[in-house]
mmCIF file with all atom_site columns, C-alpha atoms in Angstrom:
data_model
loop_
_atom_site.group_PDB
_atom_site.id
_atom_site.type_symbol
_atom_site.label_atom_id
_atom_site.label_alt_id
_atom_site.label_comp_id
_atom_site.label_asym_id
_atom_site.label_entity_id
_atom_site.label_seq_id
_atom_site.pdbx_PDB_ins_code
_atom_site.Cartn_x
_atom_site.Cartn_y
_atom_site.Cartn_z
_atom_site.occupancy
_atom_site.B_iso_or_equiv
_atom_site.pdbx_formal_charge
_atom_site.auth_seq_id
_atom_site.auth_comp_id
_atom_site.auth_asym_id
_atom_site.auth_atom_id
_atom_site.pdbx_PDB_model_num
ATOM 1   C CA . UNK W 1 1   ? 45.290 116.165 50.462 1.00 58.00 ? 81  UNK W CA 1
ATOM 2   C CA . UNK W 1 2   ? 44.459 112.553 52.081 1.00 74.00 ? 82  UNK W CA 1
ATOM 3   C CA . UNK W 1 3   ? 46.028 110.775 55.154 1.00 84.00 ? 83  UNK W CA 1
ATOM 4   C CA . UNK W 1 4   ? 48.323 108.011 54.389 1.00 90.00 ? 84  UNK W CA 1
ATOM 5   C CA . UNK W 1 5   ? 50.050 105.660 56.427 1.00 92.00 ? 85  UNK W CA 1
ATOM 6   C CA . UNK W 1 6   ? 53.754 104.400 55.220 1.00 92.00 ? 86  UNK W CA 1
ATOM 7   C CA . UNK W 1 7   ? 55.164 101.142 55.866 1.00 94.00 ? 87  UNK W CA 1
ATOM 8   C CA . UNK W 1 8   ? 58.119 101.465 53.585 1.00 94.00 ? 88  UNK W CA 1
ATOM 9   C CA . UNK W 1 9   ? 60.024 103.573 51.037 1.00 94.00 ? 89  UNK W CA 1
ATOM 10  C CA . UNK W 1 10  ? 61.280 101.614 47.526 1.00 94.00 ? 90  UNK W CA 1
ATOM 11  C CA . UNK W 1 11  ? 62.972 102.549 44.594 1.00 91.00 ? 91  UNK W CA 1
ATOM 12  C CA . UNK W 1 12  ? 60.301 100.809 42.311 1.00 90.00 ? 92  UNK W CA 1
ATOM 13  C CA . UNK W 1 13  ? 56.682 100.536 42.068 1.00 92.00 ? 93  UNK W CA 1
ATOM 14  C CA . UNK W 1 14  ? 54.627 97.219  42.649 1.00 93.00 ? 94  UNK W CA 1
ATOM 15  C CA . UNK W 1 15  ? 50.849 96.207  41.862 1.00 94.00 ? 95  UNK W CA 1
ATOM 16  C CA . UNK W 1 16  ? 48.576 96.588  45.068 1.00 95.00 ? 96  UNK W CA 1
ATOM 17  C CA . UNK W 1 17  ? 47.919 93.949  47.267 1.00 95.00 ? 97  UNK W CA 1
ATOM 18  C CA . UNK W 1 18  ? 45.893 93.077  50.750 1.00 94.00 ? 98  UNK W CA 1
ATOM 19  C CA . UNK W 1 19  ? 46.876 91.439  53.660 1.00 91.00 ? 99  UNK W CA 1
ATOM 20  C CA . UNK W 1 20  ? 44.774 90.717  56.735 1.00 87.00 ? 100 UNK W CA 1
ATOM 21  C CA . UNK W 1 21  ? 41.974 93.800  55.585 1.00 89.00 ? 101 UNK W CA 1
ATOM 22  C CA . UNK W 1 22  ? 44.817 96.202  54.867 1.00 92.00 ? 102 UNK W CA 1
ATOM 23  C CA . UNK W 1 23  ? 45.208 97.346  51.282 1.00 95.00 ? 103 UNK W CA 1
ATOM 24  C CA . UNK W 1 24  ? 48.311 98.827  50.464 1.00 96.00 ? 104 UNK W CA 1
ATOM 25  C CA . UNK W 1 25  ? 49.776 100.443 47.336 1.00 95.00 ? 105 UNK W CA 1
ATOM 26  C CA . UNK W 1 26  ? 52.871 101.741 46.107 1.00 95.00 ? 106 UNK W CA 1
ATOM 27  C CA . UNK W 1 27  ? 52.484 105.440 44.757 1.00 91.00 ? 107 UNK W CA 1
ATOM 28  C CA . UNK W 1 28  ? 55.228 107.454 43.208 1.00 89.00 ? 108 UNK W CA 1
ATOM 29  C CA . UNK W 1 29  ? 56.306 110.609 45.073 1.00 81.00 ? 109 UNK W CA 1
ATOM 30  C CA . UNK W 1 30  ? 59.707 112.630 44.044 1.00 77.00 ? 110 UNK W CA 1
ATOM 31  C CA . UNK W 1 31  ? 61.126 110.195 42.446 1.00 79.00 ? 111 UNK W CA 1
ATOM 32  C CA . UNK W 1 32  ? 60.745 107.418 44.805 1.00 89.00 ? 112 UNK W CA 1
ATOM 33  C CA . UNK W 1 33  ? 58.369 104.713 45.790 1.00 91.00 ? 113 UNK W CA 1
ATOM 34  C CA . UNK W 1 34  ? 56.280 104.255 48.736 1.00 92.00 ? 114 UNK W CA 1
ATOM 35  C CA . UNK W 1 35  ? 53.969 101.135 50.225 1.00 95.00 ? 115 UNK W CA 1
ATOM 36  C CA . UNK W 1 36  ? 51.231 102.765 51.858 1.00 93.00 ? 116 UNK W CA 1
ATOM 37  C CA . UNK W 1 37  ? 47.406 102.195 53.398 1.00 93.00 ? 117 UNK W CA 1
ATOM 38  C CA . UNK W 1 38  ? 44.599 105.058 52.123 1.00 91.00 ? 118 UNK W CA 1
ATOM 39  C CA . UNK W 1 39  ? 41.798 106.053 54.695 1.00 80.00 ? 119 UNK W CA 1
ATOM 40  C CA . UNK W 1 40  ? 42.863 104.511 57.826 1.00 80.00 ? 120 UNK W CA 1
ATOM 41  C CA . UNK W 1 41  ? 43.331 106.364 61.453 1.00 80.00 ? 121 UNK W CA 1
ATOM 42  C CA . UNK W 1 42  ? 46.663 106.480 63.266 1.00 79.00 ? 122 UNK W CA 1
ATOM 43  C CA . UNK W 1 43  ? 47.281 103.500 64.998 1.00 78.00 ? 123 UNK W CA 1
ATOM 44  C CA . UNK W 1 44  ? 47.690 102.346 68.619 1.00 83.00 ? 124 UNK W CA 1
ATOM 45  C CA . UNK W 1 45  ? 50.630 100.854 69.992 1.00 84.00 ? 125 UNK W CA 1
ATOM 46  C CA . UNK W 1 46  ? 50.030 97.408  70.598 1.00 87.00 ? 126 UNK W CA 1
ATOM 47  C CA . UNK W 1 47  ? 52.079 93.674  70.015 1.00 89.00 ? 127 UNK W CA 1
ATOM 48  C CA . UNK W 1 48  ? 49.016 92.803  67.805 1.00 89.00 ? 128 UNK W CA 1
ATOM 49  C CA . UNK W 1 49  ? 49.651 96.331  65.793 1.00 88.00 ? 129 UNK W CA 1
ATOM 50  C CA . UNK W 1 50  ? 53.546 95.799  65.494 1.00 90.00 ? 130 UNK W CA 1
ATOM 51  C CA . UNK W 1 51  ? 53.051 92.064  64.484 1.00 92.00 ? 131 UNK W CA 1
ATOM 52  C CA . UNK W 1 52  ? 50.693 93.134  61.756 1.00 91.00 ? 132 UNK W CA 1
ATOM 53  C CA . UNK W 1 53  ? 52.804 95.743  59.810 1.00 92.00 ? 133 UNK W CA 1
ATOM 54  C CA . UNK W 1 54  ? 55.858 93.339  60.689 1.00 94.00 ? 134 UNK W CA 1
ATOM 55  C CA . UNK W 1 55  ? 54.034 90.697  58.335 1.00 95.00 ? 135 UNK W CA 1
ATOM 56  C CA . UNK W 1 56  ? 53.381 93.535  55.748 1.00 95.00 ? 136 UNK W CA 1
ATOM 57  C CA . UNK W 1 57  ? 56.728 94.818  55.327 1.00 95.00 ? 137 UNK W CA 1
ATOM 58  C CA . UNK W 1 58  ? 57.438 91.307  55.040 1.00 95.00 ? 138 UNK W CA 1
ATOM 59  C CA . UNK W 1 59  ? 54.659 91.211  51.861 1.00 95.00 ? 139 UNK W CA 1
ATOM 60  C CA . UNK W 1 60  ? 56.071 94.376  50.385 1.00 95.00 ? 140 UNK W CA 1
ATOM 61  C CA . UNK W 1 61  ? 59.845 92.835  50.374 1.00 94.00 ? 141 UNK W CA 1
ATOM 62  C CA . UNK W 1 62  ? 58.519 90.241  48.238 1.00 92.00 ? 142 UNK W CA 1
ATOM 63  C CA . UNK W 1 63  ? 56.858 92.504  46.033 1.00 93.00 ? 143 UNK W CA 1
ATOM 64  C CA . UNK W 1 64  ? 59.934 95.008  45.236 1.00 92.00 ? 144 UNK W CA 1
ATOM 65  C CA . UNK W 1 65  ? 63.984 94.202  45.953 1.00 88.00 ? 145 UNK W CA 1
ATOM 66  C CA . UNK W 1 66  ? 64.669 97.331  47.818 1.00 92.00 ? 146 UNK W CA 1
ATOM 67  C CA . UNK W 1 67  ? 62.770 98.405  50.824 1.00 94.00 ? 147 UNK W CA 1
ATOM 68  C CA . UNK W 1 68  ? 63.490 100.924 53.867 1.00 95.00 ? 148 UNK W CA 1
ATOM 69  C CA . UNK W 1 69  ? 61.043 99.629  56.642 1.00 95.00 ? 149 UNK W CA 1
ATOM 70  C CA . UNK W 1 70  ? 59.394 103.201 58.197 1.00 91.00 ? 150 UNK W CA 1
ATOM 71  C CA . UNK W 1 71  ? 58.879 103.083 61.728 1.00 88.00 ? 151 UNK W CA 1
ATOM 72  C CA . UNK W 1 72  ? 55.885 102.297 63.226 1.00 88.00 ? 152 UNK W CA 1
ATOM 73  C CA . UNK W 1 73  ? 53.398 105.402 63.302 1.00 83.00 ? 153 UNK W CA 1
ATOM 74  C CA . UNK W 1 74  ? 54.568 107.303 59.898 1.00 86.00 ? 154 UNK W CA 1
ATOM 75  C CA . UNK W 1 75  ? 51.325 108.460 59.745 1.00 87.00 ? 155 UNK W CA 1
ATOM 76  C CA . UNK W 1 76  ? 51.142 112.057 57.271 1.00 85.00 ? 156 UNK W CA 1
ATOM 77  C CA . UNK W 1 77  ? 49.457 113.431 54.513 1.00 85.00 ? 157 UNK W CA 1
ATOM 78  C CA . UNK W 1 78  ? 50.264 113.278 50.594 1.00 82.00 ? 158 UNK W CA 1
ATOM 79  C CA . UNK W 1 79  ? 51.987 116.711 50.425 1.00 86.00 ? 159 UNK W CA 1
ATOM 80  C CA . UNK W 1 80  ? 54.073 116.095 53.605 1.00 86.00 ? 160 UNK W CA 1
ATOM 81  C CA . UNK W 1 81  ? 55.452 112.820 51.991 1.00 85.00 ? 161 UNK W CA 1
ATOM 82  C CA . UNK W 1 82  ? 56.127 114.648 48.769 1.00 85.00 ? 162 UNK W CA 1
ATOM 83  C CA . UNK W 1 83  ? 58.300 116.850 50.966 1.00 86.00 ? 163 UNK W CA 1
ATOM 84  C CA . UNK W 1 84  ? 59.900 115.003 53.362 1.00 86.00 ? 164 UNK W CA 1
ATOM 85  C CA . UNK W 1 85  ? 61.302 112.569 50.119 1.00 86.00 ? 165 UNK W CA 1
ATOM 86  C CA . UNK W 1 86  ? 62.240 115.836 48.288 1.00 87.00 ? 166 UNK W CA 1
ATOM 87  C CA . UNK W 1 87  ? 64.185 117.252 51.083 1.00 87.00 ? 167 UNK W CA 1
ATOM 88  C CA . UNK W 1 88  ? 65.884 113.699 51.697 1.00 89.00 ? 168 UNK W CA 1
ATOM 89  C CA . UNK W 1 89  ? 66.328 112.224 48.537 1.00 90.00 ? 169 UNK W CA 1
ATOM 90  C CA . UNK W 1 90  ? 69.743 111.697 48.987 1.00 90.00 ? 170 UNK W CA 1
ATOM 91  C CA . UNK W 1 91  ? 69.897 109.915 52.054 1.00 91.00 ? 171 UNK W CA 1
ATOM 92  C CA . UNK W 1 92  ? 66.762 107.705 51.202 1.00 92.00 ? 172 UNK W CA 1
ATOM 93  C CA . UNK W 1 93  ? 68.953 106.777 47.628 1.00 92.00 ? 173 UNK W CA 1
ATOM 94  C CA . UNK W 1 94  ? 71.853 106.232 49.444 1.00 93.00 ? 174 UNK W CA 1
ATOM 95  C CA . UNK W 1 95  ? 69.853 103.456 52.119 1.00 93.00 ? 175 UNK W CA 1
ATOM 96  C CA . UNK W 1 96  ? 68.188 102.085 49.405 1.00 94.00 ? 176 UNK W CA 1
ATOM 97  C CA . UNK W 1 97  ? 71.805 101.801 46.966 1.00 94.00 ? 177 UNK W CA 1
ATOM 98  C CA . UNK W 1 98  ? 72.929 99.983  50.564 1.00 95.00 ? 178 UNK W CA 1
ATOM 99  C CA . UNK W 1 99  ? 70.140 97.257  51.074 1.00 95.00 ? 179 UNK W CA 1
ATOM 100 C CA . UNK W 1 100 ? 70.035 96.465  47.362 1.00 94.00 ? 180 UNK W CA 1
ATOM 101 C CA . UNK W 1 101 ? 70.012 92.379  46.920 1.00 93.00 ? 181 UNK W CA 1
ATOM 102 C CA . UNK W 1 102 ? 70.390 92.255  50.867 1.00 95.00 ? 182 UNK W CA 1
ATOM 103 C CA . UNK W 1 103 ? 68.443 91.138  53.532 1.00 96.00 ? 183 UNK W CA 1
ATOM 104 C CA . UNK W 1 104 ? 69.096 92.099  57.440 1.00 97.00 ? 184 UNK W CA 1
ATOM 105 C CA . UNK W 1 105 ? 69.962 89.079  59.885 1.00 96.00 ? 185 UNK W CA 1
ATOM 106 C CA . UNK W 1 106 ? 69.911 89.872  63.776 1.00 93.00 ? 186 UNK W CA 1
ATOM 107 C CA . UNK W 1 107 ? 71.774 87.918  67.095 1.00 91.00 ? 187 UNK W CA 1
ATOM 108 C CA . UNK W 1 108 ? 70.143 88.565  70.259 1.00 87.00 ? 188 UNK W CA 1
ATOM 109 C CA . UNK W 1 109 ? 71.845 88.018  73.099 1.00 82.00 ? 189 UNK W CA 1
ATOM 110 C CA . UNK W 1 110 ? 69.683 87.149  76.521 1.00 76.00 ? 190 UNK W CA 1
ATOM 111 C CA . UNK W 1 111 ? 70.330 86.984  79.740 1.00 60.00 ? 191 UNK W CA 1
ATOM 112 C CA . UNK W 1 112 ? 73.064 84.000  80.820 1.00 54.00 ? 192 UNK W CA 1
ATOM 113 C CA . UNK W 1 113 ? 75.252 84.812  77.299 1.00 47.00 ? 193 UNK W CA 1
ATOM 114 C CA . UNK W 1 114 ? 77.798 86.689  79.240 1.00 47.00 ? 194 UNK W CA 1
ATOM 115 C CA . UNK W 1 115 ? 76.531 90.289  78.606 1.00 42.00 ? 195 UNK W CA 1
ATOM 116 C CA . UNK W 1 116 ? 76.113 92.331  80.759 1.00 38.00 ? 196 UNK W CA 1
ATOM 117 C CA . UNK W 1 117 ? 72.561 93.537  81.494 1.00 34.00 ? 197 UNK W CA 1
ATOM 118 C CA . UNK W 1 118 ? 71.367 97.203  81.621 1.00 35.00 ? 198 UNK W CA 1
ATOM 119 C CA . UNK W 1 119 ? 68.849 97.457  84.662 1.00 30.00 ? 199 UNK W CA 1
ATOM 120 C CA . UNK W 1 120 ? 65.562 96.770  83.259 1.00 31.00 ? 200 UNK W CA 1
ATOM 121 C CA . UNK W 1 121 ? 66.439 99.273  79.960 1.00 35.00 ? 201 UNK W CA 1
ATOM 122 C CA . UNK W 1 122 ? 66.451 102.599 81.967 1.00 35.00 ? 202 UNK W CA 1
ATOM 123 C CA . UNK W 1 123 ? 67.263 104.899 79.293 1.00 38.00 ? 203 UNK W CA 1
ATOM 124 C CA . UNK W 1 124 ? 64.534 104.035 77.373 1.00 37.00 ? 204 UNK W CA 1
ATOM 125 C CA . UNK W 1 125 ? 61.918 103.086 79.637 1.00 39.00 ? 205 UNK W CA 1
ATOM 126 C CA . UNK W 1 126 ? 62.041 106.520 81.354 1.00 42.00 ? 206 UNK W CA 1
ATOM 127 C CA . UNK W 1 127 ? 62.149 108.431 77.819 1.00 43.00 ? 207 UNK W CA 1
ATOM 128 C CA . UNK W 1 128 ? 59.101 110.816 77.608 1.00 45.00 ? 208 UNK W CA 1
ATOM 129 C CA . UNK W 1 129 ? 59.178 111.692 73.852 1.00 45.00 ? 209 UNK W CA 1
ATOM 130 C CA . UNK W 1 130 ? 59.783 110.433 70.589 1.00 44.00 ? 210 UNK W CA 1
ATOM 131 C CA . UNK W 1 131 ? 63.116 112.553 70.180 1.00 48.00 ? 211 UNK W CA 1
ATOM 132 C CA . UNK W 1 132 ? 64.085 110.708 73.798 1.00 51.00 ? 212 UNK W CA 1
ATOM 133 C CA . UNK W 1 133 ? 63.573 107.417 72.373 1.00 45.00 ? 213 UNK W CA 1
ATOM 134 C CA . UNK W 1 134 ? 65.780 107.506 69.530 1.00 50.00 ? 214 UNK W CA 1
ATOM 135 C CA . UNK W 1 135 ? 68.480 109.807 71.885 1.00 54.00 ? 215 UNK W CA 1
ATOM 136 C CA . UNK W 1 136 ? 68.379 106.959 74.269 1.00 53.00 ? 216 UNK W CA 1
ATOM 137 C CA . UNK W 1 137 ? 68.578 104.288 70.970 1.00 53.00 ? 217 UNK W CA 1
ATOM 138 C CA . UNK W 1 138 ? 71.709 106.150 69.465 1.00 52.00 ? 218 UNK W CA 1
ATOM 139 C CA . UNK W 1 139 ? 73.414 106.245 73.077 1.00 52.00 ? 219 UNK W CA 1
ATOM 140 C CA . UNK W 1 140 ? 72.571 102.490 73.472 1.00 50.00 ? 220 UNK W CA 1
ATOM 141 C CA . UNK W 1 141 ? 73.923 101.843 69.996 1.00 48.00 ? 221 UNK W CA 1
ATOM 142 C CA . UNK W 1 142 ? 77.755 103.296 70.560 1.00 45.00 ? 222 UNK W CA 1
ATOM 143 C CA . UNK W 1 143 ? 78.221 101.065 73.791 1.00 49.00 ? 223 UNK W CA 1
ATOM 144 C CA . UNK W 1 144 ? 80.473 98.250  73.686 1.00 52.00 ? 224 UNK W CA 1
ATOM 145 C CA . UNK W 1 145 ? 79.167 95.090  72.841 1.00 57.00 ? 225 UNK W CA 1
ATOM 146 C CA . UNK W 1 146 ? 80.136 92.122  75.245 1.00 59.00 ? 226 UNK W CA 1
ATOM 147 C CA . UNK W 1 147 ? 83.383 89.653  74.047 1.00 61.00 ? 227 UNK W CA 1
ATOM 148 C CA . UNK W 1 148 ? 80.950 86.884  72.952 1.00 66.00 ? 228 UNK W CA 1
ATOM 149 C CA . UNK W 1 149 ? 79.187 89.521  70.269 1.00 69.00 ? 229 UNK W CA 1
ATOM 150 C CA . UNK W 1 150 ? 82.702 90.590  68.402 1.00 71.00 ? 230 UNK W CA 1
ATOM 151 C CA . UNK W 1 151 ? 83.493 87.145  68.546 1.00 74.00 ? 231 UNK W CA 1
ATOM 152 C CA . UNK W 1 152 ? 80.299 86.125  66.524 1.00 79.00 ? 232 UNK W CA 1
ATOM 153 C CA . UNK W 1 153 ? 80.616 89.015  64.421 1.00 81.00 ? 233 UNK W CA 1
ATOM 154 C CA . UNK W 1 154 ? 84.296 88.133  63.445 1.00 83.00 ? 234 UNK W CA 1
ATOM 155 C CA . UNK W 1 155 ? 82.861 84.212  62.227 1.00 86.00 ? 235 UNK W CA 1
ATOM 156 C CA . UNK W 1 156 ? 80.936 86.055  59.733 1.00 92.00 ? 236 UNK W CA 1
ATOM 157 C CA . UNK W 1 157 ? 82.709 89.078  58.592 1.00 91.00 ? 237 UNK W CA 1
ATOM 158 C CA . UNK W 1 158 ? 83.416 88.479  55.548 1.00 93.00 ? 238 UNK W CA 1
ATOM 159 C CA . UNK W 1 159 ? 79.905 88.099  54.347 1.00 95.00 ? 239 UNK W CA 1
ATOM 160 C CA . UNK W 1 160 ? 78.493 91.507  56.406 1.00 94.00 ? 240 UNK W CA 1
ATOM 161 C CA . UNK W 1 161 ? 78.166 94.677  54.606 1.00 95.00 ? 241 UNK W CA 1
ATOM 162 C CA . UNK W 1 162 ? 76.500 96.732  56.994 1.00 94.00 ? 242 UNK W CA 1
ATOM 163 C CA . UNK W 1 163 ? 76.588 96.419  60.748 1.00 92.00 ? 243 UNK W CA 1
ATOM 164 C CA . UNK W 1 164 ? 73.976 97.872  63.605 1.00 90.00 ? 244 UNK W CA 1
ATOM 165 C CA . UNK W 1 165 ? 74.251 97.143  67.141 1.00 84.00 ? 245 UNK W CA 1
ATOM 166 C CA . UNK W 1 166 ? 72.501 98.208  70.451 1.00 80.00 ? 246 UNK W CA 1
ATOM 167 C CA . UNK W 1 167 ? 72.656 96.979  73.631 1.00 69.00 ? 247 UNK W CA 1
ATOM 168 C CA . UNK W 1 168 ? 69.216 95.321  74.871 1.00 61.00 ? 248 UNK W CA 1
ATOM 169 C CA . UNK W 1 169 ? 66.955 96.209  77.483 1.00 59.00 ? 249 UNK W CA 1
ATOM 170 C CA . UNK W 1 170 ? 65.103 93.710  79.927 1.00 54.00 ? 250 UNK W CA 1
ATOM 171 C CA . UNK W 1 171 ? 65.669 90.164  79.034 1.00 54.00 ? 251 UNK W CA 1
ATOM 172 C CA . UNK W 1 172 ? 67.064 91.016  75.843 1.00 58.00 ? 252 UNK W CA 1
ATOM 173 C CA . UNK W 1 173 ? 71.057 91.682  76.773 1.00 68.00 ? 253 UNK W CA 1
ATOM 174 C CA . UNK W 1 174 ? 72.227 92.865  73.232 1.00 80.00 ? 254 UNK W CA 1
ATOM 175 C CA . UNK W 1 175 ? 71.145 92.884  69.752 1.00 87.00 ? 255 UNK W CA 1
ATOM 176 C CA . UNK W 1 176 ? 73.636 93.029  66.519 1.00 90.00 ? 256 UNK W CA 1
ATOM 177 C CA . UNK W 1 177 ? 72.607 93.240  62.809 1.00 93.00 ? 257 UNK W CA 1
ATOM 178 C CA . UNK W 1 178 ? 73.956 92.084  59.689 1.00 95.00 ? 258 UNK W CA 1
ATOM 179 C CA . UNK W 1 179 ? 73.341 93.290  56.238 1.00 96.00 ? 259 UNK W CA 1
ATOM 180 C CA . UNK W 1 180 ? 74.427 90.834  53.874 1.00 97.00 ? 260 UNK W CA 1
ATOM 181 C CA . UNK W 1 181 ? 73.923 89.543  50.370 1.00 96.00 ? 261 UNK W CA 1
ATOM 182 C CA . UNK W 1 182 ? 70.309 87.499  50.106 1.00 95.00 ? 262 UNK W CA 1
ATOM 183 C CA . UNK W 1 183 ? 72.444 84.584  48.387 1.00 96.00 ? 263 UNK W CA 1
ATOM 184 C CA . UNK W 1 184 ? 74.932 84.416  51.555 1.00 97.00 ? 264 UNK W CA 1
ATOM 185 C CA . UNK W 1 185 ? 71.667 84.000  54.285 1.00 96.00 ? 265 UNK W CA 1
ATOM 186 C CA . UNK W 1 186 ? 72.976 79.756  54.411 1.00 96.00 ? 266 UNK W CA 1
ATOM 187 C CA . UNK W 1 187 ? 76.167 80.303  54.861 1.00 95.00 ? 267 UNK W CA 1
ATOM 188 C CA . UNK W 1 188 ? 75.728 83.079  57.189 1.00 95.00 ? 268 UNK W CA 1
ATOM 189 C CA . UNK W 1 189 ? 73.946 80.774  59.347 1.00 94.00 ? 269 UNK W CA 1
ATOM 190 C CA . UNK W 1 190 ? 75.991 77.296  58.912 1.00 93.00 ? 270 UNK W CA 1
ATOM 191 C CA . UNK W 1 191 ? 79.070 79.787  60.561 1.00 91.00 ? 271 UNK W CA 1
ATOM 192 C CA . UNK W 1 192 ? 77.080 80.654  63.500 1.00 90.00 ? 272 UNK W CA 1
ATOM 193 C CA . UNK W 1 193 ? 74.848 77.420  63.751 1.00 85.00 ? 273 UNK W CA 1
ATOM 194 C CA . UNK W 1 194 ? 77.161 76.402  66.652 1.00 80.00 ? 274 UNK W CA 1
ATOM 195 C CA . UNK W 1 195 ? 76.807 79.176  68.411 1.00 76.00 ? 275 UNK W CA 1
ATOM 196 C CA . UNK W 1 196 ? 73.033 79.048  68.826 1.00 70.00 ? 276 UNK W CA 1
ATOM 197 C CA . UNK W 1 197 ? 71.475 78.443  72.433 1.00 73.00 ? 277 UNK W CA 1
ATOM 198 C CA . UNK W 1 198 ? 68.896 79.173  74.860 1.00 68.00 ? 278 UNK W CA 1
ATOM 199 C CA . UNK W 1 199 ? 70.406 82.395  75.414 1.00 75.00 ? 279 UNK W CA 1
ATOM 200 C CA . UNK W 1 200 ? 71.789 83.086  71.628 1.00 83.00 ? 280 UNK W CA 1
ATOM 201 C CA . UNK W 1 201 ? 69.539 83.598  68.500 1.00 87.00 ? 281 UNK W CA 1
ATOM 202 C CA . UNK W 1 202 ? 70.200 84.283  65.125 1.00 91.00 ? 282 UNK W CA 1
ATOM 203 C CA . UNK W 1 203 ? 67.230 84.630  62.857 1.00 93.00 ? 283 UNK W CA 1
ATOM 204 C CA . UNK W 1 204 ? 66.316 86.141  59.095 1.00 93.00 ? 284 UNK W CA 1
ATOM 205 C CA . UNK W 1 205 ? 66.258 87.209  56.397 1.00 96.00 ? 285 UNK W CA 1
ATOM 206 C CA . UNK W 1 206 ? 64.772 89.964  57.132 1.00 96.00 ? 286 UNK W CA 1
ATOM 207 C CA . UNK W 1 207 ? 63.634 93.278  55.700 1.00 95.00 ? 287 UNK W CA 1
ATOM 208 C CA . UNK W 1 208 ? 66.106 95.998  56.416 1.00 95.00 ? 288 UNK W CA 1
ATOM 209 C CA . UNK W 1 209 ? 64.995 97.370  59.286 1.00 94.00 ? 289 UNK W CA 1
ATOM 210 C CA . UNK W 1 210 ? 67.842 98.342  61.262 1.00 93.00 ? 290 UNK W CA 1
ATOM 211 C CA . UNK W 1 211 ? 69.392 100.064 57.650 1.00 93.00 ? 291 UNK W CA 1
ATOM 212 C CA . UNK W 1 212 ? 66.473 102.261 57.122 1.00 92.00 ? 292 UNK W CA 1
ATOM 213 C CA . UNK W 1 213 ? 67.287 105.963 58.074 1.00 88.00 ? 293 UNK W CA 1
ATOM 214 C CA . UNK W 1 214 ? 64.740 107.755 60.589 1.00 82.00 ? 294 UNK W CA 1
ATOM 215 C CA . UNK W 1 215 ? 62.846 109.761 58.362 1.00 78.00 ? 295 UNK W CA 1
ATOM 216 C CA . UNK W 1 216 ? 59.604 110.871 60.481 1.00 69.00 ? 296 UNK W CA 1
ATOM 217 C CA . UNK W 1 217 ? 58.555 113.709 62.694 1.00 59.00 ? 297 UNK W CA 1
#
């Protein structure tokens, strides 16, 4: 057995590549692919440490069509992967039949766009374990989104497939993602380009990362 750390699950396999010292592969396991970095230790939390395998699920998109982004710290060995795809092939096939040919666009909504602010993100600032954090995600996610977000979403409807949403914490008031087709990301943003302010963002193509199920322990 060897440690490996995953940065994303894809349906096909790609040549190696390195980015910024890392070296990451895609290896086979039940059926499925997965981008991954041999011989390193689990890593810290840190903006620096987020930014970096930000940029190299950014590499791996170009390097395969369909990826599921894994959340920061899927850190396991060889056999546990081999399992945890086994046991969840068909939800991982599923997410990856979704994202096919798409890319993930994202609105954020600050402060002064009319939504209304949860107190400095209190469900998730006080969570005190990983299964909190995602609770607290999931309750954030089935709240209402202020009028100015279904308005937005309504201008480009017709071109979403999938759509996430979760209200914000701190600055950040609300957040809503689109899945759509990689060929629709100009006209996706020519519909919202007046819409766009100080306080209203939209940016992509992205990776998938709001699509990708929660796989990890």
């Amino acid at each position: 057995m060897s440690a490996i750390y995953v940065f994303a699950l894809t349906r096909d396999i790609a040549a190696p590549f390195e980015f910024d010292g890392h070296r990451i592969e895609f290896i086979a396991f039940s059926g499925l692919g997965a981008a991954v970095e041999r011989g390193v230790e689990r890593p810290q939390v840190s903006e620096a440490a987020l930014r970096t395998q930000h940029e190299i699920v950014m590499r791996i998109s170009t390097y395969v069509d369909e990826v599921l982004p894994a959340r920061f710290g899927a850190f396991v060995d060889d056999r546990e992967l081999d399992q945890l795809l086994a046991m969840r092939r068909d939800v991982i096939q599923q997410a990856l039949d979704l994202v096919h040919g798409r890319v993930q666009m994202t609105i954020r909504m600050r402060e002064g766009s009319g939504a209304a602010v949860r107190p400095d993100g209190a469900g998730f600032a006080a969570a005190t374990s990983g299964t909190a954090y995602l609770e607290a995600r999931r309750a954030a996610a089935v709240q209402t989104l202020p009028p100015n977000a279904a308005s937005m979403t309504a201008a480009v409807r017709h071109l979403v497939a999938a759509e996430r949403s979760e209200r914000g914490q701190g600055r950040s008031a609300a957040s809503v993602y689109h899945l759509i087709e990689r060929r629709d990301v100009t006209q996706y943003r020519a519909a919202l380009s007046s819409v766009e302010s100080s306080v209203i963002t939209v940016s992509g193509p992205w990776p998938p990362f709001a699509f990708a199920p929660d796989l990890w322990p």
